[in-house]
Structures are given as C-alpha cells and as structure tokens.
Tab-separated table of C-alpha atoms in Angstrom:
chain	number	residue	atom	x	y	z
A	115	VAL	CA	25.026	11.806	1.593
A	116	ALA	CA	27.544	13.616	3.799
A	117	VAL	CA	29.688	10.478	4.153
A	118	VAL	CA	29.662	9.775	0.405
A	119	SER	CA	30.358	13.430	-0.379
A	120	ASN	CA	33.458	13.449	1.820
A	121	ALA	CA	34.641	9.968	0.842
A	122	LEU	CA	34.466	10.643	-2.897
A	123	SER	CA	35.293	14.380	-2.725
A	124	ILE	CA	32.148	15.349	-4.595
A	125	ASN	CA	29.473	17.923	-3.817
A	126	ASN	CA	26.283	17.096	-1.925
A	127	LEU	CA	24.037	16.954	-5.004
A	128	GLU	CA	26.365	14.507	-6.730
A	129	ALA	CA	26.529	12.437	-3.535
A	130	LEU	CA	22.721	12.450	-3.339
A	131	PHE	CA	22.587	11.045	-6.863
A	132	VAL	CA	25.098	8.298	-5.991
A	133	VAL	CA	23.187	7.305	-2.837
A	134	SER	CA	19.873	7.352	-4.699
A	135	VAL	CA	21.032	5.192	-7.610
A	136	PHE	CA	22.858	2.626	-5.479
A	137	SER	CA	19.906	2.438	-3.067
A	138	SER	CA	17.655	1.777	-6.070
A	139	LEU	CA	19.875	-1.101	-7.199
A	140	ILE	CA	19.948	-2.533	-3.672
A	141	ALA	CA	16.170	-2.231	-3.377
A	142	THR	CA	15.755	-4.088	-6.679
A	143	ALA	CA	18.047	-6.895	-5.499
A	144	LEU	CA	16.088	-7.141	-2.240
A	145	ALA	CA	12.771	-7.197	-4.123
A	146	TYR	CA	14.146	-10.063	-6.223
A	147	THR	CA	15.170	-11.943	-3.066
A	148	LEU	CA	11.884	-11.364	-1.265
A	149	TRP	CA	9.319	-11.730	-4.035
A	150	GLY	CA	11.027	-13.189	-7.096
A	151	PRO	CA	12.232	-11.979	-10.511
A	152	TRP	CA	8.909	-11.102	-12.128
A	153	VAL	CA	7.773	-8.972	-9.211
A	154	ALA	CA	11.144	-7.189	-9.246
A	155	LEU	CA	10.746	-6.552	-12.982
A	156	TYR	CA	7.202	-5.204	-12.695
A	157	PHE	CA	8.222	-3.091	-9.709
A	158	ASN	CA	10.931	-1.416	-11.776
A	159	VAL	CA	8.833	-0.606	-14.828
A	160	LEU	CA	5.271	-0.211	-13.556
A	161	ASP	CA	5.507	2.838	-11.291
A	162	TYR	CA	7.020	5.766	-13.175
A	163	THR	CA	7.834	7.566	-9.920
A	164	TRP	CA	10.363	4.847	-9.019
A	165	LEU	CA	12.428	5.582	-12.125
A	166	GLN	CA	11.937	9.312	-11.694
A	167	PHE	CA	13.084	9.631	-8.114
A	168	SER	CA	15.776	6.961	-8.339
A	169	ALA	CA	17.444	8.889	-11.132
A	170	TYR	CA	16.778	12.447	-9.948
A	171	GLY	CA	18.146	11.835	-6.470
A	172	SER	CA	15.771	11.678	-3.509
A	173	SER	CA	15.119	9.859	-0.247
A	174	ASP	CA	12.673	7.441	-1.885
A	175	SER	CA	15.093	4.751	-3.015
A	176	LEU	CA	16.961	4.748	0.306
A	177	PHE	CA	13.677	4.519	2.219
A	178	VAL	CA	12.456	1.645	0.048
A	179	ALA	CA	15.789	-0.195	0.339
A	180	LEU	CA	15.676	0.046	4.137
A	181	ILE	CA	12.049	-1.132	4.262
A	182	PHE	CA	12.873	-4.157	2.091
A	183	ALA	CA	15.986	-4.924	4.164
A	184	SER	CA	13.891	-4.822	7.326
A	185	LEU	CA	11.332	-7.193	5.811
A	186	LEU	CA	14.100	-9.568	4.747
A	187	ALA	CA	15.472	-9.625	8.306
A	188	ALA	CA	11.944	-10.313	9.570
A	189	ARG	CA	11.593	-13.192	7.076
A	190	LYS	CA	14.626	-14.715	8.802
A	191	ARG	CA	12.976	-14.073	12.197
A	192	ARG	CA	15.692	-11.628	13.219
A	193	TYR	CA	13.178	-9.181	14.597
A	194	ALA	CA	15.569	-7.005	16.614
A	195	LEU	CA	17.648	-6.384	13.485
A	196	ALA	CA	14.475	-5.817	11.474
A	197	CYS	CA	13.315	-3.231	14.004
A	198	LEU	CA	16.708	-1.526	13.931
A	199	VAL	CA	16.581	-1.180	10.152
A	200	GLY	CA	12.917	-0.140	10.350
A	201	ALA	CA	13.898	2.641	12.750
A	202	LEU	CA	16.575	3.798	10.295
A	203	ALA	CA	13.886	3.856	7.593
A	204	THR	CA	11.739	5.995	9.901
A	205	ILE	CA	14.580	8.518	10.161
A	206	VAL	CA	14.602	8.742	6.357
A	207	ARG	CA	10.810	9.045	6.163
A	208	PRO	CA	8.391	9.089	9.139
A	209	LEU	CA	6.060	6.538	7.518
A	210	GLY	CA	8.588	3.879	8.471
A	211	ILE	CA	7.101	3.972	11.973
A	212	LEU	CA	4.197	1.888	10.622
A	213	LEU	CA	6.608	-0.975	9.933
A	214	VAL	CA	8.155	-0.626	13.400
A	215	VAL	CA	4.682	-0.938	14.972
A	216	VAL	CA	3.907	-4.052	12.922
A	217	LEU	CA	7.289	-5.598	13.746
A	218	ALA	CA	6.832	-5.061	17.486
A	219	THR	CA	3.292	-6.481	17.349
A	220	TRP	CA	4.376	-9.508	15.302
A	221	THR	CA	7.294	-10.202	17.632
A	222	LEU	CA	4.891	-10.133	20.577
A	223	TYR	CA	2.623	-12.603	18.767
A	224	GLU	CA	5.437	-14.988	17.750
A	225	GLN	CA	8.055	-14.713	20.483
A	226	GLY	CA	6.387	-13.209	23.530
A	227	TRP	CA	6.658	-9.950	25.393
A	228	ARG	CA	10.365	-10.196	26.288
A	229	ARG	CA	11.533	-10.252	22.678
A	230	ALA	CA	8.888	-7.703	21.742
A	231	ALA	CA	10.206	-5.406	24.458
A	232	LEU	CA	13.734	-5.843	23.089
A	233	THR	CA	12.722	-4.922	19.541
A	234	THR	CA	10.823	-1.907	20.853
A	235	VAL	CA	13.813	-0.747	22.898
A	236	VAL	CA	16.103	-1.079	19.872
A	237	ALA	CA	13.809	1.062	17.738
A	238	ALA	CA	13.232	3.556	20.558
A	239	PHE	CA	16.993	3.936	21.068
A	240	VAL	CA	17.616	4.772	17.382
A	241	LEU	CA	14.673	7.145	17.163
A	242	GLY	CA	15.627	8.702	20.500
A	243	LEU	CA	19.127	9.456	19.202
A	244	TYR	CA	17.634	11.108	16.141
A	245	ALA	CA	15.127	13.120	18.180
A	246	GLY	CA	17.941	14.205	20.487
A	247	ALA	CA	20.046	15.352	17.547
A	248	MET	CA	17.099	17.360	16.199
A	249	ALA	CA	16.500	18.912	19.621
A	250	VAL	CA	20.148	19.974	19.918
A	251	THR	CA	20.601	21.263	16.374
A	252	LEU	CA	17.141	22.651	15.571
A	253	GLY	CA	15.526	23.038	18.985
A	254	ASP	CA	12.646	20.686	18.181
A	255	PRO	CA	12.845	16.871	18.530
A	256	LEU	CA	9.783	16.503	16.278
A	257	THR	CA	10.890	18.983	13.644
A	258	THR	CA	10.150	16.605	10.746
A	259	TYR	CA	6.589	16.017	11.938
A	260	HIS	CA	5.989	19.725	12.422
A	261	GLN	CA	7.343	20.521	8.961
A	262	TYR	CA	4.906	18.042	7.424
A	263	GLN	CA	2.092	19.421	9.568
A	264	LYS	CA	2.742	22.944	8.368
A	265	ALA	CA	3.370	22.238	4.685
A	266	ASP	CA	1.173	19.198	3.947
A	267	TRP	CA	-1.683	19.147	6.454
A	268	PHE	CA	-2.058	22.922	6.903
A	269	GLY	CA	-1.990	22.637	10.670
A	270	GLY	CA	-4.446	19.733	10.850
A	271	LEU	CA	-4.114	16.014	11.499
A	272	PRO	CA	-2.215	13.697	9.132
A	273	ILE	CA	-5.286	11.508	8.561
A	274	THR	CA	-8.910	12.052	7.587
A	275	TRP	CA	-11.706	9.911	6.116
A	276	PRO	CA	-10.835	7.566	3.217
A	277	PHE	CA	-10.489	9.419	-0.117
A	278	GLU	CA	-11.531	12.731	1.486
A	279	ALA	CA	-8.309	14.400	0.370
A	280	ILE	CA	-7.691	12.331	-2.784
A	281	LEU	CA	-10.907	13.038	-4.697
A	282	PRO	CA	-10.992	16.851	-4.229
A	283	GLU	CA	-7.404	17.049	-5.459
A	284	PHE	CA	-8.334	15.052	-8.569
A	285	ARG	CA	-11.254	17.365	-9.285
A	286	SER	CA	-9.173	20.495	-8.803
A	287	GLY	CA	-6.264	19.233	-10.887
A	288	ALA	CA	-3.753	20.621	-8.421
A	289	LYS	CA	-0.086	19.633	-8.646
A	290	VAL	CA	-0.445	18.000	-12.080
A	291	ALA	CA	0.801	19.081	-15.478
A	292	ASN	CA	-2.240	18.007	-17.521
A	293	SER	CA	-5.282	15.728	-17.510
A	294	PHE	CA	-3.337	12.674	-18.730
A	295	VAL	CA	-0.982	12.872	-15.770
A	296	SER	CA	-3.962	13.432	-13.458
A	297	TRP	CA	-5.687	10.302	-14.726
A	298	THR	CA	-2.422	8.361	-14.463
A	299	LYS	CA	-2.188	9.290	-10.803
A	300	LEU	CA	-5.811	8.260	-10.236
A	301	PHE	CA	-5.089	4.949	-11.965
A	302	PHE	CA	-2.597	4.045	-9.233
A	303	VAL	CA	-5.180	4.792	-6.544
A	304	VAL	CA	-7.825	2.665	-8.279
A	305	ALA	CA	-5.373	-0.183	-8.955
A	306	HIS	CA	-4.258	-0.060	-5.323
A	307	VAL	CA	-7.831	-0.317	-4.057
A	308	LEU	CA	-8.711	-3.135	-6.495
A	309	LEU	CA	-5.716	-5.166	-5.337
A	310	LEU	CA	-6.791	-4.679	-1.727
A	311	PHE	CA	-10.273	-5.912	-2.632
A	312	ALA	CA	-8.713	-8.923	-4.376
A	313	ILE	CA	-6.807	-9.773	-1.198
A	314	GLY	CA	-10.017	-9.577	0.800
A	315	LEU	CA	-12.409	-11.293	-1.616
A	316	VAL	CA	-10.431	-13.741	-3.783
A	317	SER	CA	-9.462	-16.810	-1.776
A	318	ALA	CA	-6.346	-17.660	-3.805
A	319	VAL	CA	-4.999	-14.136	-3.477
A	320	ARG	CA	-5.902	-14.018	0.205
A	321	SER	CA	-4.103	-17.312	0.837
A	322	ARG	CA	-0.925	-15.970	-0.743
A	323	ALA	CA	-1.135	-12.803	1.346
A	324	LEU	CA	-1.688	-14.706	4.582
A	325	SER	CA	1.324	-16.940	3.917
A	326	HIS	CA	3.463	-13.905	4.831
A	327	GLY	CA	1.387	-12.421	7.611
A	328	LEU	CA	3.849	-9.780	8.794
A	329	GLU	CA	4.264	-8.309	5.323
A	330	THR	CA	0.506	-8.346	4.832
A	331	GLY	CA	-0.028	-6.616	8.164
A	332	PHE	CA	2.390	-3.882	7.152
A	333	GLY	CA	0.922	-3.650	3.652
A	334	LEU	CA	-2.635	-3.259	4.945
A	335	LEU	CA	-1.726	-0.714	7.642
A	336	TYR	CA	0.381	1.260	5.185
A	337	SER	CA	-2.410	1.111	2.571
A	338	LEU	CA	-4.933	2.421	5.064
A	339	PHE	CA	-2.709	5.387	5.821
A	340	LEU	CA	-2.304	6.239	2.129
A	341	LEU	CA	-6.058	6.209	1.588
A	342	VAL	CA	-6.740	8.487	4.575
A	343	TYR	CA	-3.713	10.765	4.120
A	344	ASN	CA	-4.902	14.285	4.879
A	345	SER	CA	-2.997	16.436	2.410
A	346	PRO	CA	-5.291	18.554	0.228
A	347	THR	CA	-2.516	19.171	-2.324
A	348	TRP	CA	-0.495	15.931	-2.154
A	349	ALA	CA	-2.767	12.979	-1.274
A	350	LEU	CA	-3.306	12.120	-4.942
A	351	SER	CA	-0.167	13.644	-6.432
A	352	ILE	CA	2.258	11.507	-4.449
A	353	HIS	CA	0.103	8.399	-3.961
A	354	ALA	CA	2.073	6.404	-6.537
A	355	ARG	CA	5.321	7.604	-4.965
A	356	LEU	CA	4.266	6.660	-1.436
A	357	LEU	CA	2.998	3.313	-2.732
A	358	LEU	CA	6.530	2.166	-3.606
A	359	PRO	CA	7.388	0.379	-0.298
A	360	ILE	CA	4.392	-1.953	-0.611
A	361	LEU	CA	4.059	-2.192	-4.388
A	362	PRO	CA	6.122	-5.414	-4.674
A	363	TRP	CA	4.023	-7.010	-1.923
A	364	LEU	CA	0.832	-6.069	-3.767
A	365	LEU	CA	2.236	-7.454	-7.020
A	366	TRP	CA	3.361	-10.640	-5.291
A	367	THR	CA	-0.164	-11.407	-4.069
A	368	VAL	CA	-1.271	-11.646	-7.723
A	369	GLU	CA	2.070	-12.813	-9.168
A	370	PRO	CA	0.724	-16.135	-10.570
A	371	TRP	CA	-1.659	-14.134	-12.764
A	372	LEU	CA	0.796	-11.487	-13.972
A	373	PRO	CA	1.651	-11.777	-17.687
A	374	LYS	CA	5.195	-13.149	-17.901
A	375	ARG	CA	6.245	-12.015	-21.345
A	376	TRP	CA	9.152	-9.749	-22.187
A	377	THR	CA	7.081	-7.986	-24.847
A	378	ILE	CA	4.565	-6.911	-22.188
A	379	ILE	CA	7.318	-5.797	-19.803
A	380	THR	CA	8.874	-3.741	-22.605
A	381	ALA	CA	5.527	-2.186	-23.527
A	382	ILE	CA	4.937	-1.181	-19.911
A	383	ALA	CA	8.436	0.312	-19.716
A	384	VAL	CA	7.770	2.409	-22.827
A	385	ALA	CA	4.337	3.495	-21.563
A	386	THR	CA	5.885	4.462	-18.231
A	387	ALA	CA	7.895	7.166	-19.984
A	388	PHE	CA	4.835	9.168	-21.043
A	389	PRO	CA	3.875	10.568	-17.611
A	390	LEU	CA	7.520	11.571	-17.130
A	391	ILE	CA	7.633	13.357	-20.491
A	392	LEU	CA	4.276	15.076	-20.048
A	393	ARG	CA	5.047	16.031	-16.457
A	394	SER	CA	8.104	17.964	-17.624
A	395	ARG	CA	6.050	20.107	-20.008
C-alpha cells in the first residue's frame, strides 16, 4: 500500500483499494490456472465476502492471491519459491503459517531433508525479518499474534474444541445484522463440513482430492483450524471470509458435479447480493 501510494501519488485508502482490486483479479487468474474456469467462476460469485472485501479494500484479496501463487509454485515443484511466497502470505495474515508447515512437510516427503531444510530456512528468513521489524518499531516481535489474542481470543488460546465457539455465536446472534445474515453465515459452515465429509466418504471425490496431495493437506489442516477457531465473537461471523483461501480447492473436489450453466451462475451472483444489502442495514 505504501509503495502504491507513493508511486501513484494517492492517499493510503485509495492505494489500499488499488492493491485490493488488483490482488482480487490476480487471485481469480490463479484460481483459473490451478482449478479451471468453472471453479474460478463459482469462487467469484458463491462467497459474498470475496466481493465485499475485494471491493472495500482489505488484506483478504492479497492474502488469497499469495496463497494461490504459493500453491502454483508448489504444483511446479518449486518448493523453495512456494515457501517464500507462503511466508509473505503469513506476513499478510498469520494463518499463512499453516501452508508453510504443509510445504515443509511435503518437501521432506518428496525431496528429502536437505531440500526441506532449505524451504524452512527461506520461510524462517522472511518471517525473521518481519519479526525483527516489529521488534524494532513496536517493541514486540509477535505483536500481530498478541493483538489477535487480546481482541479475538480474550487472552485465551486460538483453538478450542470443534464448533465450541461457532455454535454459541450463532445462538447469540452476535456480529450479525439480522437472522437471514446469521443463517447465511451458518450455511457456509454446514456446506464446508459437508464437503469435508464428501472428501472422506465419497470415493470419487476422495480420489480427486488425493490427486493433489499437498493442496489437500493444506485444505484439511486449514479446515480443522477454522472449525476449532476460539473466537467467541468471530468464529461464525468470519468463517466464510476465512474460508476463501481453500474455497476453490473444496469446489474443485466436486467440480464434475457442479452445475455448468450460465443461468445458475447468474442466479447465484444475484443471490449473493442479498447478504451484502441486508448487512448494510
């Protein structure tokens, strides 16, 4: 944002918008490359939070673009580069560390401990530079973690038992505008869980998932974190938003069975607008 602001002589908010929109376009192109046109289409119209935060200006689209770029590098077996980009994603949002862990583990499995050590060193170097910058400027190398701990987890741990934070938030109706929006948010949780069950129980879906083992490893680890996320006021509210980095992977596992009609895509796009409209009221 700072670079774009200075390069284009615009203020920080305008630069944030530019970065967010261009990152969204890049993420869409990467989704097309990784998982095909229909997955990229569904990804762009299915989750209303993607349109919301891509247009409003936020870190989401940049984080998603970096995650997809890392996965593309891993597809080409360039694991050191993938880990470098994964570390950059972690700087944008700490959840990127889950991808770094999977990348290091997969490199160890495929290429042995020497290459795994290299990928780990690359990621550690990037994250070390960031932690050092935080220590110098703010006096705390883990300032991002501590901010989340204070605001989201109320001093506790970032994880708890599955659904322990999600269900109470649904019952209380916290952080939602009305019941329709609340049920929409719960829909994404239920759909997420059903797709995970499909991967585990339906052989055709499981075979597709296993054909890209690294992406499936990341998707499952990331999914587990979302379901045990220990935020009493955010676990449900931002589930759909946090789901974005793995949503195309989930869609790809069932891509042969997705309806491939423009009328359905258009209907979904129109329906997606309702949570956005109701949320603003």
